[in-house]
mmCIF file with all atom_site columns, C-alpha atoms and ligand atoms in Angstrom:
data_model
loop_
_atom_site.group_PDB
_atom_site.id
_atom_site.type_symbol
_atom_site.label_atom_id
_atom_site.label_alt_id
_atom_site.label_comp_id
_atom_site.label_asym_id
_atom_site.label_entity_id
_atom_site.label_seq_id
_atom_site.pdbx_PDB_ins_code
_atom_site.Cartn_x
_atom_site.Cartn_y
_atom_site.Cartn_z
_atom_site.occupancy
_atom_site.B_iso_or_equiv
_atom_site.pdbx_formal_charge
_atom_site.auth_seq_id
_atom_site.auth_comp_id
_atom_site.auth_asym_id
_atom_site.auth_atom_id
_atom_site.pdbx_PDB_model_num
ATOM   1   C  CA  . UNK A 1 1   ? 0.000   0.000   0.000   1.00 0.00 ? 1   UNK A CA  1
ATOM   2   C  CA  . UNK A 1 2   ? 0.925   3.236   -0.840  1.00 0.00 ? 2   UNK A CA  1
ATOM   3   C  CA  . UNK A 1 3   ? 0.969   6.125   2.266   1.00 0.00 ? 3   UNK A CA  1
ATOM   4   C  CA  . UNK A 1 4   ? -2.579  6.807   2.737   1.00 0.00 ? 4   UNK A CA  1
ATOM   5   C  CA  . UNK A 1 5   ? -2.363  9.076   5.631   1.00 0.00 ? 5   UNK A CA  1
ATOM   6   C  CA  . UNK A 1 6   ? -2.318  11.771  3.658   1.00 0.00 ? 6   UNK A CA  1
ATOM   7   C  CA  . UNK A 1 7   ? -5.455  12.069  1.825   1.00 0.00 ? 7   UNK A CA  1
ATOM   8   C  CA  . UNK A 1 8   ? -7.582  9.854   3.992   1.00 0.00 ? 8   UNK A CA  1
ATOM   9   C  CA  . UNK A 1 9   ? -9.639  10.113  6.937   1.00 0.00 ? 9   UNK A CA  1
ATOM   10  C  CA  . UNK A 1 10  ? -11.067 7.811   9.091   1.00 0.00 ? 10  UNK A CA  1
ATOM   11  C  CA  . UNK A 1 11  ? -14.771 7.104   9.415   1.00 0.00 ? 11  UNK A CA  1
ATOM   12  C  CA  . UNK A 1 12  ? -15.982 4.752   12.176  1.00 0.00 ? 12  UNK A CA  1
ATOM   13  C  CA  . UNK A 1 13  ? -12.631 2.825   11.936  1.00 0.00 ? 13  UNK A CA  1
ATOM   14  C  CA  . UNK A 1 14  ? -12.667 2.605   8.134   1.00 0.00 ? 14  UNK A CA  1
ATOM   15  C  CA  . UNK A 1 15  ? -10.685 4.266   5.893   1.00 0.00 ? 15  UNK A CA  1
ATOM   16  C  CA  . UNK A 1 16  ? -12.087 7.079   2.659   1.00 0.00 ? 16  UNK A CA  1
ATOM   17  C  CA  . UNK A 1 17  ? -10.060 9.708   0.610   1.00 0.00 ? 17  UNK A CA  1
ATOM   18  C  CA  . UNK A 1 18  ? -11.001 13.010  2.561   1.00 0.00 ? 18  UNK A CA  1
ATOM   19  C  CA  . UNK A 1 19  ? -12.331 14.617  -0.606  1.00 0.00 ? 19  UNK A CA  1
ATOM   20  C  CA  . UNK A 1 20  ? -15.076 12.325  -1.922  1.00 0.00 ? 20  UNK A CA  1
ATOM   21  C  CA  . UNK A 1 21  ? -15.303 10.060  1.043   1.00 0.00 ? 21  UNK A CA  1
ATOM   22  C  CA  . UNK A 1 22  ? -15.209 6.851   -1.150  1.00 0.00 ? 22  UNK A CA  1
ATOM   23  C  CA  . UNK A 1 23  ? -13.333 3.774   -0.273  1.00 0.00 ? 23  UNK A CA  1
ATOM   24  C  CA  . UNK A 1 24  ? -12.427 3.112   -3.532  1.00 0.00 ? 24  UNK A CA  1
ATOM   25  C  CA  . UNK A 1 25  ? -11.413 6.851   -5.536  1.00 0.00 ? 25  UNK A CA  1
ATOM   26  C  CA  . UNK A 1 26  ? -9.698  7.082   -9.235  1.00 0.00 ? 26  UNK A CA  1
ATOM   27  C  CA  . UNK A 1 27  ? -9.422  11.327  -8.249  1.00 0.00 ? 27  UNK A CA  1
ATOM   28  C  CA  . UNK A 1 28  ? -7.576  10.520  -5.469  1.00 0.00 ? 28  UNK A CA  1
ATOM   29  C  CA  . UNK A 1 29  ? -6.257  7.510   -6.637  1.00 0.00 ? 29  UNK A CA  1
ATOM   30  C  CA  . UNK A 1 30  ? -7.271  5.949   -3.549  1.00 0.00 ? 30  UNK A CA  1
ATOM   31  C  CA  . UNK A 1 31  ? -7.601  3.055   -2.473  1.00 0.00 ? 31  UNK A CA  1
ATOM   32  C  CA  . UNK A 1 32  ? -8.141  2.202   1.229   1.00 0.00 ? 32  UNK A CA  1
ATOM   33  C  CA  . UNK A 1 33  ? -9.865  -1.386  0.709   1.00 0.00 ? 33  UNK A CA  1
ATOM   34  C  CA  . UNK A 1 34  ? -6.694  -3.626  1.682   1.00 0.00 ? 34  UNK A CA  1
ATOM   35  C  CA  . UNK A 1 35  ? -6.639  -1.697  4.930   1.00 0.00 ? 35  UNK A CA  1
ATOM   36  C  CA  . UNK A 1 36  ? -10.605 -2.107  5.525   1.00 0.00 ? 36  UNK A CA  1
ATOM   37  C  CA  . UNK A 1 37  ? -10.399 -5.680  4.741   1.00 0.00 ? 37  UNK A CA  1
ATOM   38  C  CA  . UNK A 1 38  ? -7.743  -5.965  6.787   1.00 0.00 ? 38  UNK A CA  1
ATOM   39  C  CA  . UNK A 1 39  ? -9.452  -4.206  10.162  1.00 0.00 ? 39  UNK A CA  1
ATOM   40  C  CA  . UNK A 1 40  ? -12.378 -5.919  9.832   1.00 0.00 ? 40  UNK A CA  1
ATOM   41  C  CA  . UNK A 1 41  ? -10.975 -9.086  9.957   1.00 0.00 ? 41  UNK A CA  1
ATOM   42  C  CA  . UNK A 1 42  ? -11.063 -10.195 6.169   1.00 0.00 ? 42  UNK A CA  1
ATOM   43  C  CA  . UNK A 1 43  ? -8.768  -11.025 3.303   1.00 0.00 ? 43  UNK A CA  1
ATOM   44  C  CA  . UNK A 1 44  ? -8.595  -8.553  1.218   1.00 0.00 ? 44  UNK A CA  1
ATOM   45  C  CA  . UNK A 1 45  ? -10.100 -8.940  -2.201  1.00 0.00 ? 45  UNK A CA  1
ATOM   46  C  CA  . UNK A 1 46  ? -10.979 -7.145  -5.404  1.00 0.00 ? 46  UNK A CA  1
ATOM   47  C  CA  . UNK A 1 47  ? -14.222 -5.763  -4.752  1.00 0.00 ? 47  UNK A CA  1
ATOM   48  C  CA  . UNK A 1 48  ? -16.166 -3.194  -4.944  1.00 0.00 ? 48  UNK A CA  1
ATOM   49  C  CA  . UNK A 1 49  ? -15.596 -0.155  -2.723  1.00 0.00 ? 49  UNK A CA  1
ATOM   50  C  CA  . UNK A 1 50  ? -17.564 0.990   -0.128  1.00 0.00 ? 50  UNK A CA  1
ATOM   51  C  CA  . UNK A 1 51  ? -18.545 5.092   0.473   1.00 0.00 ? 51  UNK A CA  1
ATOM   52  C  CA  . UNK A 1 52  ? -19.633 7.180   2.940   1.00 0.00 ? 52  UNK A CA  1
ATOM   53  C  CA  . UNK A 1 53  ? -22.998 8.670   3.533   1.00 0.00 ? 53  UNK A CA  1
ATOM   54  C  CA  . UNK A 1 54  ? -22.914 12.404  3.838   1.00 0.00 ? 54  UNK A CA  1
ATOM   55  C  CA  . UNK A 1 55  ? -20.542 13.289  6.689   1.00 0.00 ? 55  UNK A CA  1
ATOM   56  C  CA  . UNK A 1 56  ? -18.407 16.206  8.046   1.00 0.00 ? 56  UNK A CA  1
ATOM   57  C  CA  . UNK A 1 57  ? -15.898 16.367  10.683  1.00 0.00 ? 57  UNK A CA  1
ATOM   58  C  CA  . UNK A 1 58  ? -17.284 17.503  14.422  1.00 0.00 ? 58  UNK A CA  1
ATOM   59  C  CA  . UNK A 1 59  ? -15.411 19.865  17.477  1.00 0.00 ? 59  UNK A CA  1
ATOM   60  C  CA  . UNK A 1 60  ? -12.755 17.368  17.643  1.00 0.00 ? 60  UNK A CA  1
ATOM   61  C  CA  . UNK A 1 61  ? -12.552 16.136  13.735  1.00 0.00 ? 61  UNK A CA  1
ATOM   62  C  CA  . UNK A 1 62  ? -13.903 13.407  14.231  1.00 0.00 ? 62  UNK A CA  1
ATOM   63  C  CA  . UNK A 1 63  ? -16.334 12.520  11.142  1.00 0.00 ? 63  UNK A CA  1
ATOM   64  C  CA  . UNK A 1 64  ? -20.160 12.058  12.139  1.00 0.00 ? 64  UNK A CA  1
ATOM   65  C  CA  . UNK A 1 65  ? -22.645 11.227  9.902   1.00 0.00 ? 65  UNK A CA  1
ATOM   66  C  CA  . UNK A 1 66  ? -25.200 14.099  9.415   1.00 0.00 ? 66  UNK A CA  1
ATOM   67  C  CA  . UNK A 1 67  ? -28.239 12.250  9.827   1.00 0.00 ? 67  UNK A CA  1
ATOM   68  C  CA  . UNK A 1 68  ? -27.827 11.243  13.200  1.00 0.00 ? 68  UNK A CA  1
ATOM   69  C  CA  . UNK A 1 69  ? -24.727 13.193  14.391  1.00 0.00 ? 69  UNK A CA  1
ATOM   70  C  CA  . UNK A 1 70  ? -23.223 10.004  15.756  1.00 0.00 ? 70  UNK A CA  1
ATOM   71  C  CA  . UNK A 1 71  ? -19.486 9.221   14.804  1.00 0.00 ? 71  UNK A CA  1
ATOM   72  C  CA  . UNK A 1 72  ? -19.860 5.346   14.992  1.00 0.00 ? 72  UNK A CA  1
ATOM   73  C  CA  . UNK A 1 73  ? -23.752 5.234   13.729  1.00 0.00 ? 73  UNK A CA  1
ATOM   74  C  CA  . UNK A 1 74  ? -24.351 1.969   12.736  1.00 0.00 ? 74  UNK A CA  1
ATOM   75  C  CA  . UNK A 1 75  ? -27.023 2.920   10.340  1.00 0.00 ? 75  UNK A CA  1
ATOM   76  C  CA  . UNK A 1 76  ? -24.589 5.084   8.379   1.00 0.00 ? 76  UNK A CA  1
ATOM   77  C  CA  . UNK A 1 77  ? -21.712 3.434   9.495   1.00 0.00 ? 77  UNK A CA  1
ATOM   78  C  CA  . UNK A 1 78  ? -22.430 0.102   9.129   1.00 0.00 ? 78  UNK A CA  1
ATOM   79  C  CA  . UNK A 1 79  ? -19.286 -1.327  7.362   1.00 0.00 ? 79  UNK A CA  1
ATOM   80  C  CA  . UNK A 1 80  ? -18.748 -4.428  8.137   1.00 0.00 ? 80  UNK A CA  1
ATOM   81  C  CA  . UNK A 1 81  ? -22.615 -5.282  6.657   1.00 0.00 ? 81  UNK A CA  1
ATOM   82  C  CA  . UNK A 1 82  ? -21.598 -3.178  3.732   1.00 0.00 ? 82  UNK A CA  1
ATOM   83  C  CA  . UNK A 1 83  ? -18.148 -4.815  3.014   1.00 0.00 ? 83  UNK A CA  1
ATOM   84  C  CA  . UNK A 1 84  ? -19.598 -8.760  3.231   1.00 0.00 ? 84  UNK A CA  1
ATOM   85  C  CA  . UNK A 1 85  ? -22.146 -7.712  0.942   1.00 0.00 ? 85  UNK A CA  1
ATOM   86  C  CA  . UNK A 1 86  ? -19.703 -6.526  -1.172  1.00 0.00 ? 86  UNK A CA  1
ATOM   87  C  CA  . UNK A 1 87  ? -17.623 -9.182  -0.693  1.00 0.00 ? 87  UNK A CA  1
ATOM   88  C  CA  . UNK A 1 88  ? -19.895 -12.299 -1.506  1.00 0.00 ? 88  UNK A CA  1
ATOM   89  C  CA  . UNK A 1 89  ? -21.227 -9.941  -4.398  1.00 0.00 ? 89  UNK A CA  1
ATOM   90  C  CA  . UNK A 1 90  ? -17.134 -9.701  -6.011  1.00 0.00 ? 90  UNK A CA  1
ATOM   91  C  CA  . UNK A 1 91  ? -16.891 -13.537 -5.026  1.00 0.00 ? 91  UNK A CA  1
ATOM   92  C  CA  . UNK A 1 92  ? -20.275 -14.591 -6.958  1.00 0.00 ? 92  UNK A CA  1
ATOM   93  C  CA  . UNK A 1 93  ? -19.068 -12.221 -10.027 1.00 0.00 ? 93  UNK A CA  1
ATOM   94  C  CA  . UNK A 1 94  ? -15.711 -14.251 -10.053 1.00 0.00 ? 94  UNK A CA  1
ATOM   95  C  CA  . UNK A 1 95  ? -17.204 -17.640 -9.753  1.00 0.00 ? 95  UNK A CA  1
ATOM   96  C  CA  . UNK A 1 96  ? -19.021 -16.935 -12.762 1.00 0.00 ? 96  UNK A CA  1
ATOM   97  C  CA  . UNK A 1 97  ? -16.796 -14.772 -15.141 1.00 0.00 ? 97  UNK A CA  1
ATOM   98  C  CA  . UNK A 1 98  ? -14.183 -17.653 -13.723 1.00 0.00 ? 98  UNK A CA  1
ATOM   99  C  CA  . UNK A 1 99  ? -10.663 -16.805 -14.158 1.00 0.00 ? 99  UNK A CA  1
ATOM   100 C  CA  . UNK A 1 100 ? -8.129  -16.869 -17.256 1.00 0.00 ? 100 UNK A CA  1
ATOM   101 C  CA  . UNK A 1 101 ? -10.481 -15.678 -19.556 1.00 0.00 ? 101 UNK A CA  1
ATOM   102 C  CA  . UNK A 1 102 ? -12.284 -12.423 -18.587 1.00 0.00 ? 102 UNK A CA  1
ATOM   103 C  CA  . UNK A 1 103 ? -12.579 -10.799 -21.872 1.00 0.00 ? 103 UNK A CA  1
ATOM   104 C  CA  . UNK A 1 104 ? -15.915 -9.772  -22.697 1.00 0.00 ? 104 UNK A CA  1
HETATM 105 ZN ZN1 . ZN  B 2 .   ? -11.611 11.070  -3.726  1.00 0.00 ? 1   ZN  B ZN1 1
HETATM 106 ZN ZN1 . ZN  B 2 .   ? -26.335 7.973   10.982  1.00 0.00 ? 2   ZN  B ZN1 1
#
């Protein structure tokens, strides 16, 4: 991984590029889905990315969702849900495309 400190923040213990507050960003050419994977206890995988609802930083810059002004609302902030679904969803697209040939 390249150093992501720079342009990322962290949401509810996840990782987004601090401009778009995607997971996954070509702008930023960001990419903080090895490092989710990682603290949520998965192997990381090519998949799609996960994004933030809108958010902003509070007092203490700490990102909260603005719905519910909660920093680790797990409506909002529901990750973990967000990255399995993801997850079986890149898994069931690779059983089928199978790999070796992929062109389409
Ligand atoms: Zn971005
Ligand atoms: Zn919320």
């Amino acid at each position: 991984m390249s150093d992501t400190s720079a342009t990322s923040v962290e949401i509810n213990d996840a990782l987004f590029c601090q401009a778009h507050l995607k997971e996954v960003c070509s702008d930023c050419s960001f990419d903080g889905r090895e490092e989710n994977d990682g603290f949520f206890g998965f192997d990381p995988i090519d998949r799609e990315g996960i994004e933030a609802p809108l958010s902003s930083p509070n007092k203490d810059g700490v990102y909260q969702c603005k719905k519910h002004s909660s920093t680790t609302c797990s409506q909002c902030y529901g990750w973990k849900k967000q990255i399995t679904r993801y997850r079986t969803a890149a898994k069931k697209a690779g059983k089928k495309a199978g790999s070796g040939t992929n062109l389409y």
